[in-house]
Coordinates of C-alpha atoms in Angstrom, one line a residue:
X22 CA 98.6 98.1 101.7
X23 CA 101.6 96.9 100.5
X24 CA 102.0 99.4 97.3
X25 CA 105.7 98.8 98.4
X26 CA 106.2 95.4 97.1
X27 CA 103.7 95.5 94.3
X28 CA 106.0 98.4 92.8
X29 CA 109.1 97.6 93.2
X30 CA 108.5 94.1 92.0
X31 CA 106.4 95.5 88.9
X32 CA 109.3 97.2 87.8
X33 CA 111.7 94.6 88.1
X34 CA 109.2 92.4 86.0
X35 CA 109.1 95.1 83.1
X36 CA 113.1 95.8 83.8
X37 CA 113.6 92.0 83.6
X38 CA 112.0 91.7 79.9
X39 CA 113.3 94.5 78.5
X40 CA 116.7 93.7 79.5
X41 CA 116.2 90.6 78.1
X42 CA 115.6 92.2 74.6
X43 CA 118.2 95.0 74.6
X44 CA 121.2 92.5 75.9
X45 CA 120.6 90.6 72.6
X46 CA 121.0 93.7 70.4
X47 CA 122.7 96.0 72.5
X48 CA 125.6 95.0 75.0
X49 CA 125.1 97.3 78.0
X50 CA 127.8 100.1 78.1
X51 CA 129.6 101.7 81.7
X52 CA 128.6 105.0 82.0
X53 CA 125.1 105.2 79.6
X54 CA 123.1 107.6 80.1
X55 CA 120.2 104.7 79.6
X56 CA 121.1 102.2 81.0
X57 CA 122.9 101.3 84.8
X58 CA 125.6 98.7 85.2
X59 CA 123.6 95.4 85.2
X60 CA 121.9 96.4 82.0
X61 CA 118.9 97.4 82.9
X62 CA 116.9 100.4 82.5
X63 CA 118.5 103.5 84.7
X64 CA 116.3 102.7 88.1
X65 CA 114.5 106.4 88.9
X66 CA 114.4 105.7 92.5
X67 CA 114.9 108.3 95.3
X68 CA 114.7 108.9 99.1
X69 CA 111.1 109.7 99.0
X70 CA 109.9 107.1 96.8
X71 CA 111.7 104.7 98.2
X72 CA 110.0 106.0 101.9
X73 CA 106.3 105.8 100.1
X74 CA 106.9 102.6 98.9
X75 CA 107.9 101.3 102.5
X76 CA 105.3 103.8 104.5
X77 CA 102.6 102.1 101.9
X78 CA 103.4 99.0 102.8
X79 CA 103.6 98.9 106.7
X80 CA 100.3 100.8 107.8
X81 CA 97.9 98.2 106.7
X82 CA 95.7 96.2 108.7
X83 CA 98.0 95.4 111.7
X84 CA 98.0 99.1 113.1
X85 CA 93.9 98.0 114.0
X86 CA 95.3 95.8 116.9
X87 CA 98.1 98.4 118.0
X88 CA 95.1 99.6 121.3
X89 CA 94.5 96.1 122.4
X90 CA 98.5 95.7 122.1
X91 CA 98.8 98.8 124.4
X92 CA 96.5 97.7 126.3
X93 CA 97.5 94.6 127.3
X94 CA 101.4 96.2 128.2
X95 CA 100.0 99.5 130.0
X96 CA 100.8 103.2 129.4
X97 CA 105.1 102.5 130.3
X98 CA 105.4 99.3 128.7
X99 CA 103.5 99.8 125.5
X100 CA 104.9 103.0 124.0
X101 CA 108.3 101.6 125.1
X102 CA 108.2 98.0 123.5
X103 CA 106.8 99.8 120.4
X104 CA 109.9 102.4 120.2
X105 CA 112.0 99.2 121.0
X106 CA 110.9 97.7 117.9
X107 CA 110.4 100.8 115.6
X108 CA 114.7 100.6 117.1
X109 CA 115.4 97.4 115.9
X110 CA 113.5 97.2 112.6
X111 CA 115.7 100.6 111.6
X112 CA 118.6 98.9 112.4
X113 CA 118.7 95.1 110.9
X114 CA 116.6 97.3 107.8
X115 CA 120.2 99.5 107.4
X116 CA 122.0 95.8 107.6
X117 CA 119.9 94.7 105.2
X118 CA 120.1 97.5 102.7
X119 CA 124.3 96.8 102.6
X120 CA 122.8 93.6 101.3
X121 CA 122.0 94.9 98.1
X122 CA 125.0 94.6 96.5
X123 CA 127.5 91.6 97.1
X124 CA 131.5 92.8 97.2
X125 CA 131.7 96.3 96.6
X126 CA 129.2 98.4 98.1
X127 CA 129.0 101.0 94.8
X128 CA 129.3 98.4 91.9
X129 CA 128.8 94.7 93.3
X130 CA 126.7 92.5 92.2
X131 CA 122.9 93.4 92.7
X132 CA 120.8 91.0 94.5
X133 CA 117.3 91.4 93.1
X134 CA 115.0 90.1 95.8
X135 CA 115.5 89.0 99.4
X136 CA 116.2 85.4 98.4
X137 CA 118.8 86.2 96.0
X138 CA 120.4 88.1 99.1
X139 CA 120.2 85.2 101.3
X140 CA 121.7 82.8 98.1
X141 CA 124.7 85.2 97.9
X142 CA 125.7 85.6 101.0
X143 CA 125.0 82.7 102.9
X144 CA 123.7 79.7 100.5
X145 CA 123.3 76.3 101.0
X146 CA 120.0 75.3 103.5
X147 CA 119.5 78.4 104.5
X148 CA 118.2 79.3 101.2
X149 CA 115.5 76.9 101.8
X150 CA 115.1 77.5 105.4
X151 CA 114.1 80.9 104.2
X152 CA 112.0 80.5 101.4
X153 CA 110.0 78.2 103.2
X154 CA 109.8 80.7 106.2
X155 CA 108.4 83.7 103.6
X156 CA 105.9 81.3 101.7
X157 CA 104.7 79.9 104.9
X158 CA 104.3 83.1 106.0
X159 CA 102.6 84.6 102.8
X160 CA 99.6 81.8 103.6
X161 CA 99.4 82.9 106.8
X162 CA 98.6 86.7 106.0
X163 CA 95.9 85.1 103.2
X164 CA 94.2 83.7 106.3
X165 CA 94.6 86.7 108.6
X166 CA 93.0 89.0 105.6
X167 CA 90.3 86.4 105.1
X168 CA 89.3 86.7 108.9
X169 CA 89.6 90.6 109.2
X170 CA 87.9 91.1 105.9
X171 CA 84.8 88.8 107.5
X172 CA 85.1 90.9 110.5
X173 CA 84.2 94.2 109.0
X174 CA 81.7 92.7 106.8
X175 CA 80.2 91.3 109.7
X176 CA 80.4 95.0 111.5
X177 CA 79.1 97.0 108.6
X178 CA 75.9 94.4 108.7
X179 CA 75.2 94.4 112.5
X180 CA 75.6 98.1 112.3
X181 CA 72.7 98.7 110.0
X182 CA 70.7 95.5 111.4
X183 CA 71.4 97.4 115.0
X184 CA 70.2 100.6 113.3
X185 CA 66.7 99.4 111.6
X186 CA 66.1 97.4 114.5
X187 CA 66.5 100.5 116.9
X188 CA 68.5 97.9 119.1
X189 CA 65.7 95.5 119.7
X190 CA 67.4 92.7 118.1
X191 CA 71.0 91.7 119.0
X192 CA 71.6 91.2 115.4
X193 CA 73.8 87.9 116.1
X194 CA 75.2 86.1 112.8
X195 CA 77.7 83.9 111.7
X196 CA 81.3 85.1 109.9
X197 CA 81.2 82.3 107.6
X198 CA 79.2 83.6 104.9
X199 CA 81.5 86.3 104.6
X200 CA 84.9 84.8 104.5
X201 CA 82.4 82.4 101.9
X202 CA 82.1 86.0 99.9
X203 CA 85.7 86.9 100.5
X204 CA 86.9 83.6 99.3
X205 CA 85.3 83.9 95.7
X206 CA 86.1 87.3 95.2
X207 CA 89.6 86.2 95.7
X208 CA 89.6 83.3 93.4
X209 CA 88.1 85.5 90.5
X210 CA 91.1 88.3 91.2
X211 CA 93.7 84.8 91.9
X212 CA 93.5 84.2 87.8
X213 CA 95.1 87.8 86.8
X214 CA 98.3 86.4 86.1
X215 CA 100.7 88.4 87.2
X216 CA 102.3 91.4 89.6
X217 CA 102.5 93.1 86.1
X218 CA 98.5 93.3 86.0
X219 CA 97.4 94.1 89.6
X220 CA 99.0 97.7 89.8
X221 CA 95.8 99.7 89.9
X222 CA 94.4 97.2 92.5
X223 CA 97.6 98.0 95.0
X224 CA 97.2 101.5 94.4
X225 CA 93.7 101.5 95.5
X226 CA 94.3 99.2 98.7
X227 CA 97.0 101.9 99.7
X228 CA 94.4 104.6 99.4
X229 CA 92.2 102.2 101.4
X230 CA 94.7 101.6 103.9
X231 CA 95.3 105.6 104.8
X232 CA 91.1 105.9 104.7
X233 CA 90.2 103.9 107.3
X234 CA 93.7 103.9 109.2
X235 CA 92.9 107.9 109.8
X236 CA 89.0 107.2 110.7
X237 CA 90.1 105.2 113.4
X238 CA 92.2 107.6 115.2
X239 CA 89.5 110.2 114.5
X240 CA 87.4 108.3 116.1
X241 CA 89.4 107.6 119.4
X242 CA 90.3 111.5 119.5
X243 CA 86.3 112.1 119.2
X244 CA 85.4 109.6 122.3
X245 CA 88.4 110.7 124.3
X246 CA 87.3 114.9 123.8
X247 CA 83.7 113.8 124.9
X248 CA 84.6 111.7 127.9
X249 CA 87.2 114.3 128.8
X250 CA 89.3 111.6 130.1
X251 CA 91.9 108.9 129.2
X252 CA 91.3 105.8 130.0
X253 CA 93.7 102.9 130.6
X254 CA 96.4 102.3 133.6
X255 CA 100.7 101.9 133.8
X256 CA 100.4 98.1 133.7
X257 CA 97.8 97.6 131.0
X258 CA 95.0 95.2 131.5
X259 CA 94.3 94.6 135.1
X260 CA 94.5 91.0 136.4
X261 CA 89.9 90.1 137.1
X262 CA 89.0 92.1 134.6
X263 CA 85.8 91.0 132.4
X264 CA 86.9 90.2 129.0
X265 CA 84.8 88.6 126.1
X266 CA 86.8 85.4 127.5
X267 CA 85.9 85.8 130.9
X268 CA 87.9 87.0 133.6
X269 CA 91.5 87.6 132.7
X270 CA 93.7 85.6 135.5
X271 CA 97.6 85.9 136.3
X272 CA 98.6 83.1 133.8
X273 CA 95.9 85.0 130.7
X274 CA 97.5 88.4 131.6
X275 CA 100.9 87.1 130.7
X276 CA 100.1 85.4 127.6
X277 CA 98.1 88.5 126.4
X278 CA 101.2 90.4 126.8
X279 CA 103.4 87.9 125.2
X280 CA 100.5 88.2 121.9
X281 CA 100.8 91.7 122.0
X282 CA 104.4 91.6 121.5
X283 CA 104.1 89.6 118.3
X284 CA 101.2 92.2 117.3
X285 CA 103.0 95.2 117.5
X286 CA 105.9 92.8 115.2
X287 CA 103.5 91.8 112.5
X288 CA 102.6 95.7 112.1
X289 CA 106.1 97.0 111.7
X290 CA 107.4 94.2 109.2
X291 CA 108.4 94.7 105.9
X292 CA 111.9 93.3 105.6
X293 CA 110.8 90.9 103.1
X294 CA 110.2 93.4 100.7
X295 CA 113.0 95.5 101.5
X296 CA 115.6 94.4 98.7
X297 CA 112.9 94.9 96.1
X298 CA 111.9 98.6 96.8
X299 CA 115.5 99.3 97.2
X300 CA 116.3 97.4 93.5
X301 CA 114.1 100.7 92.3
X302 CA 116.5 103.2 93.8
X303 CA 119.1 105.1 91.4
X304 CA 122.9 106.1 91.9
X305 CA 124.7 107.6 92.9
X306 CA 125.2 107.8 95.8
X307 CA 125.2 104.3 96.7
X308 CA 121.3 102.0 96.6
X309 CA 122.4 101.4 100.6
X310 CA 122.8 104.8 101.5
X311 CA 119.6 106.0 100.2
X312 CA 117.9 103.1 101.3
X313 CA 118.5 103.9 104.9
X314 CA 117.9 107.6 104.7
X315 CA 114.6 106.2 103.5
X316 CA 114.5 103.8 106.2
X317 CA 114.8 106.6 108.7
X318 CA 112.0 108.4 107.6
X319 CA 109.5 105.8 106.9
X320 CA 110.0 104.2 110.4
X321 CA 109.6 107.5 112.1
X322 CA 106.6 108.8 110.1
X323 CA 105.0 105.2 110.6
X324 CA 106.1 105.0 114.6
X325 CA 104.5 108.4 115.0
X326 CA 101.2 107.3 113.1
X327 CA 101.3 104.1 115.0
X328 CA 101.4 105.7 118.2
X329 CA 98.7 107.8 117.9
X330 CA 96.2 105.2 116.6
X331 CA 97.1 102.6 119.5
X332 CA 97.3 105.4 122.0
X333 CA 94.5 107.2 121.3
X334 CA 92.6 103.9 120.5
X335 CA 93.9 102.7 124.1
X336 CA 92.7 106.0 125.8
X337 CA 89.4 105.9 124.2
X338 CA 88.6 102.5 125.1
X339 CA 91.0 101.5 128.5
X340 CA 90.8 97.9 129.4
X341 CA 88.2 97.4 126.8
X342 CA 90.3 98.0 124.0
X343 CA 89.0 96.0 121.5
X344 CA 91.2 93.4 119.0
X345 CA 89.9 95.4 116.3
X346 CA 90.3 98.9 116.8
X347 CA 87.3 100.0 114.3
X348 CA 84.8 97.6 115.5
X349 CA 85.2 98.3 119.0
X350 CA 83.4 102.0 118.3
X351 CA 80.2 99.2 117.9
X352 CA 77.2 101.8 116.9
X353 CA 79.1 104.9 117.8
X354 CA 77.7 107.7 115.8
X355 CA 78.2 108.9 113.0
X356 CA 78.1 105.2 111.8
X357 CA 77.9 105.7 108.4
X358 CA 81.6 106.8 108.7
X359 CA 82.2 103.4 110.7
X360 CA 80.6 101.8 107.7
X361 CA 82.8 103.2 105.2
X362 CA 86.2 102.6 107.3
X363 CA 85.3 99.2 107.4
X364 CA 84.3 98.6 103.7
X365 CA 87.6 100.5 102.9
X366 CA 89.0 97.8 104.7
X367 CA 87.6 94.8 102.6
X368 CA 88.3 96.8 99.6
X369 CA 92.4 97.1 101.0
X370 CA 92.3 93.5 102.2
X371 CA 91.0 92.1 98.6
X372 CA 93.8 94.0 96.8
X373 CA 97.0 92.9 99.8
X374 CA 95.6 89.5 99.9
X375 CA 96.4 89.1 96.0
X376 CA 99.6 91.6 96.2
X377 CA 100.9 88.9 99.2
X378 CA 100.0 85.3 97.2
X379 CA 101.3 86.4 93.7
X380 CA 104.8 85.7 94.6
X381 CA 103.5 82.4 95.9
X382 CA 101.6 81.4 92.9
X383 CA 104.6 82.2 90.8
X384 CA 106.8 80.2 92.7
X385 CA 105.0 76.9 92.5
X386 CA 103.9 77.8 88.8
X387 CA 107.6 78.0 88.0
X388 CA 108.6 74.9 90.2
X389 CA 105.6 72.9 88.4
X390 CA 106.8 74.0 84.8
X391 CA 110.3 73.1 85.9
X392 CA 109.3 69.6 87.2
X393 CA 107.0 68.8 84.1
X394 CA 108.4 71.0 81.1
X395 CA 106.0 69.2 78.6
X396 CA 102.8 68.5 80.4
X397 CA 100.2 70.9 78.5
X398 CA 98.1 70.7 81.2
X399 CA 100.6 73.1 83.2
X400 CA 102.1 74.8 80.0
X401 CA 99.7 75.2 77.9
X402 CA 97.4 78.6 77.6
X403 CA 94.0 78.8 76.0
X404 CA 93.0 82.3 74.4
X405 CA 89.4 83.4 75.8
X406 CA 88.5 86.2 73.6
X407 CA 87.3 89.0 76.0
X408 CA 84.7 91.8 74.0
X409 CA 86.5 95.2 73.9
X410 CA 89.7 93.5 75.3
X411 CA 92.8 91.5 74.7
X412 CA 92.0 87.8 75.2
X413 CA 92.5 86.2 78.1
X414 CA 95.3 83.4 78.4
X415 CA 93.3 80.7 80.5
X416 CA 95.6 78.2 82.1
X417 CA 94.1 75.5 83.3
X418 CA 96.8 74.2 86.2
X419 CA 96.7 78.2 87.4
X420 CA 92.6 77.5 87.6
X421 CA 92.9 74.9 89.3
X422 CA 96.4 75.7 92.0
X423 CA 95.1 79.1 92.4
X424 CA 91.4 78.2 93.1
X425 CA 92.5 75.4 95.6
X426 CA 94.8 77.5 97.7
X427 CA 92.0 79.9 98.1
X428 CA 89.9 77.4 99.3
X429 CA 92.6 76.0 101.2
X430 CA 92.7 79.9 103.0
X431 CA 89.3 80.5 103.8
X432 CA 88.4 77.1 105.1
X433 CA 90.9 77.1 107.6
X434 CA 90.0 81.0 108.3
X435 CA 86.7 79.5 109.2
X436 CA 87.7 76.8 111.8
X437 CA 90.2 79.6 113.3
X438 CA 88.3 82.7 112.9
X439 CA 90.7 84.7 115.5
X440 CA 92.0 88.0 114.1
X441 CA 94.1 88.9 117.1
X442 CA 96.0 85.8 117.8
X443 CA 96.4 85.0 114.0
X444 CA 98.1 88.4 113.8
X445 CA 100.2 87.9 116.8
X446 CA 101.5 84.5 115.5
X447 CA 102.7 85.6 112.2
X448 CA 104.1 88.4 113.8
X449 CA 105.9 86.0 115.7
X450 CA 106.9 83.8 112.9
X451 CA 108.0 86.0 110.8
X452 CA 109.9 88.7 113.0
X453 CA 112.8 86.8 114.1
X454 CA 113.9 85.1 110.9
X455 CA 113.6 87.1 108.5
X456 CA 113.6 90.8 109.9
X457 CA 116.5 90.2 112.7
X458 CA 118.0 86.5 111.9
X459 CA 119.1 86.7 108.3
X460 CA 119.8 90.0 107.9
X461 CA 122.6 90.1 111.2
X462 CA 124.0 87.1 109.2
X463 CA 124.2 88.1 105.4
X464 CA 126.1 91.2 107.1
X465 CA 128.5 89.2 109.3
X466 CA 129.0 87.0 106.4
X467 CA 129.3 90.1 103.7
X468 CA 131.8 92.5 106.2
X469 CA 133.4 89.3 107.2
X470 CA 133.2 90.4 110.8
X471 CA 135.3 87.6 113.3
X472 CA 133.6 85.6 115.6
X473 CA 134.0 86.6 118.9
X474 CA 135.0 90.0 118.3
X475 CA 133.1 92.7 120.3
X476 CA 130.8 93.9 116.8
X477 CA 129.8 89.7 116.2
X478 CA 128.8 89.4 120.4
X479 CA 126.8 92.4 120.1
X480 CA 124.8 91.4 116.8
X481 CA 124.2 87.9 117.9
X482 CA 123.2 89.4 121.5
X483 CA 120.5 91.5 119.5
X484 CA 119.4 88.1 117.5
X485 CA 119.0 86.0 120.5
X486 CA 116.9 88.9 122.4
X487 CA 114.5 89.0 119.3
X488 CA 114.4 84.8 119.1
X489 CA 113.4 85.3 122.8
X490 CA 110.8 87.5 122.1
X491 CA 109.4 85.6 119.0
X492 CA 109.0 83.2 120.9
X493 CA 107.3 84.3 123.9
X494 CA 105.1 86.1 121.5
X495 CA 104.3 82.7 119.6
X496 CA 103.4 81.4 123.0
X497 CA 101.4 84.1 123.9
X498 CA 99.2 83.9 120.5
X499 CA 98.8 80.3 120.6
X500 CA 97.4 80.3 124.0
X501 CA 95.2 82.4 123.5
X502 CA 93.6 80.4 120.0
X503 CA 93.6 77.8 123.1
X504 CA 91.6 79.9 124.7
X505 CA 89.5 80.8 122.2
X506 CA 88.3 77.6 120.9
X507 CA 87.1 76.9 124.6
X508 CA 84.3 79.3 123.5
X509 CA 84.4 78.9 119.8
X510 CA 82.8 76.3 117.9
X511 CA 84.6 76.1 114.5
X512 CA 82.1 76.9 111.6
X513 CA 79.8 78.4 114.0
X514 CA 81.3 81.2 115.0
X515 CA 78.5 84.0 115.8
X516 CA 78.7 87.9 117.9

């Protein structure tokens, strides 16, 4: 799924090292034809890979909840809130692409990733604020993964055990075993080092993504044509309907519609990868100006496909729109094609799950090697000869960290094994800061704009209305994980 960030930080890995070995030899020179102004390898970037990268990275997992998102605002409010946000996640992105560069827009400094941004242009706490923000976040989306991953397992088995059975048996089970399964496979992909190694496995979670992304609007197109009707209302989810929760009263209808909110947010973000796909980009003209033409046409491609998966999901299904969209089809036929959306989504979820953590691994790797430079336990590698291969470097404090934190994931994936409201509180937690927040105020701080002046009011208007909705939407999600662990038991969780 997220192709994006894999790229773009790959090549500022290989960039970084071989930078490091020319600047000793050869002092970078203005105007080569090999090199650009920082020394590195001329970037190769354009408009169009820049706009794969991002459309990559976006349609993932969180366009599966865009029909119960709909469905919860109705046929006005849904389409609407999700143009608002396709809106403002063009916007702060453009803000956040004149970020790229500190001073001078065509030869500043480059900021390399989104926390080098923040450390140039506003420093101090807020450096920490927002590094703690993205890695707390980052563990978040390793539990979300872990529970959607379980959930298509779990739909892929009941399907066959519903199709042997002839529907005699109700083919109840639990999700643990499969986060269980999840968990492992994760730790035994965890120990690849780094980004530098885990290309192929981003490539084929993109391919993954678009697989089961484009069965699922199929699917809603195929019940809709045989009904011959859309379902759904205006207002979305009608206040006594029957729900898997029970009936949905005044006080449920507006939390669900507050979780939808941060649903439709988690889908759309990808401003923390944003600096890194544009540090791929050449010039000139300018990395910004490229950036947001590629802006422009990632968020419209991804609006449009966005709106036709919740729409037609919504119209298939009406106030039964299910959290997941591909599960909701239950034992529609053909579902052999069911099973292979849903096992293209375990295979995407194993490869984003990794492309997400790395960054975190490699950030308390590099703290720990900082804190204790000579403890062999944390430095030292140990060469495991591999047949047919180069040996592998076996580190036992990345054994151990990596192993733990996957652990760490899936157990708490298993006492909160909820894939909507997980989704709608990272979308929540994440939106604000670091897709509306930081960006407004790296540009105020960069273009010096005055306080008070008409430009400032009108930015700062724009980043209370999104703190508003973040947190409405974090409301919304958490009540309903209140909700659901009325009728959850954690570790027993069984459809």
């Amino acid at each position: 799924m997220k192709m994006g960030e894999n790229a773009a930080t790959k090549n500022h890995h290989q960039q970084h090292h071989q930078v490091f070995d020319i600047s000793l030899d050869v002092p970078p020179k203005a105007g080569s034809k090999c090199f650009d102004d920082d020394g590195r390898l001329k970037r190769t970037g354009t408009v169009w890979t820049a706009s794969a990268h991002i459309i990559t990275a976006v349609i993932g997992s969180g366009v599966l909840s865009l029909a119960w998102a709909i469905g919860q605002l109705g046929w006005i409010a849904g389409p609407t809130v999700m143009f608002l946000f396709s809106f403002v996640i063009y916007y702060t992105s453009a803000l956040l692409a004149d970020c790229y560069r500190s001073g001078d827009p065509d030869s500043g400094k480059r900021n390399y990733t989104y926390m080098e941004a923040v450390r140039s242009n506003l420093g101090g706490f807020k450096v920490k604020i927002c590094g703690l923000i993205q890695y707390l976040n980052l563990f978040g989306v390793a539990i979300g993964y872990t529970i959607a991953a379980s959930i298509s397992m779990k739909a892929i088995k009941r399907s066959n055990c519903f199709h042997e059975t002839r529907g005699k048996s109700q083919c109840q089970m639990s999700s643990n075993p499969y986060m269980i399964m999840f968990g492992i496979v994760e730790i035994l992909f965890s120990q690849i080092p780094d980004f530098d190694q885990i290309w192929w496995l981003s490539i084929v979670a993109a391919v993954m993504s678009f697989t089961y992304s484009t069965i699922g609007l199929a699917l809603g197109i195929a019940k809709v044509a045989e009904t011959g009707k859309f379902m759904g209302s205006l207002t979305g989810i009608s206040i006594g309907a029957v729900t898997s929760n029970g009936t949905v009263t005044e006080t449920q209808k507006i939390w669900r519609s507050f979780q939808a909110l941060g649903d439709i947010a988690f889908a759309y973000s990808y401003s923390i990868i944003l600096i890194e796909i544009q540090d791929t980009i050449k010039s000139p003209p300018s990395e910004a100006k490229t950036m947001k033409k590629a802006t422009l046409v990632s968020v419209a491609v991804t609006t449009l496909f966005y709106m036709l998966c919740g729409c037609m999901g919504y119209a298939a299904f009406g106030d039964a729109a299910p959290g997941n969209l591909l599960t909701g089809f239950g034992f529609y036929n053909p579902y052999w094609l069911l099973d292979i959306a849903n096992a293209a989504i375990v295979i995407h979820l194993v490869g984003a799950y990794q492309v997400y953590c790395q960054p975190l691994f490699a950030f308390i790797e590099k703290w720990a090697i900082n804190k204790w430079p000579k403890s062999e336990f944390i430095t030292k590698d140990i060469k495991v000869p591999l047949p047919g291969l180069k040996p592998y470097n076996l580190n036992l404090f990345r054994l151990i960290w990596r192993t733990l934190f996957v652990i760490a994931t899936t157990v708490v994936s298993m006492l909160l094994p909820f894939f909507n409201d997980i989704v709608g509180i990272l979308g929540a937690f994440g939106f604000w800061p670091l897709t509306v927040y930081f960006p407004i105020e790296m540009y105020v701080a960069q273009k010096q704009i005055p306080k008070w002046s008409s430009r400032w009011i009108c930015l700062q208007v724009l980043s209370f209305a999104c703190l508003v909705i973040s947190i409405a939407a974090a409301a919304g999600s958490i009540a309903g994980v209140m909700l659901d662990l009325k009728v959850y038991k954690p570790f027993k969780t069984t459809y």
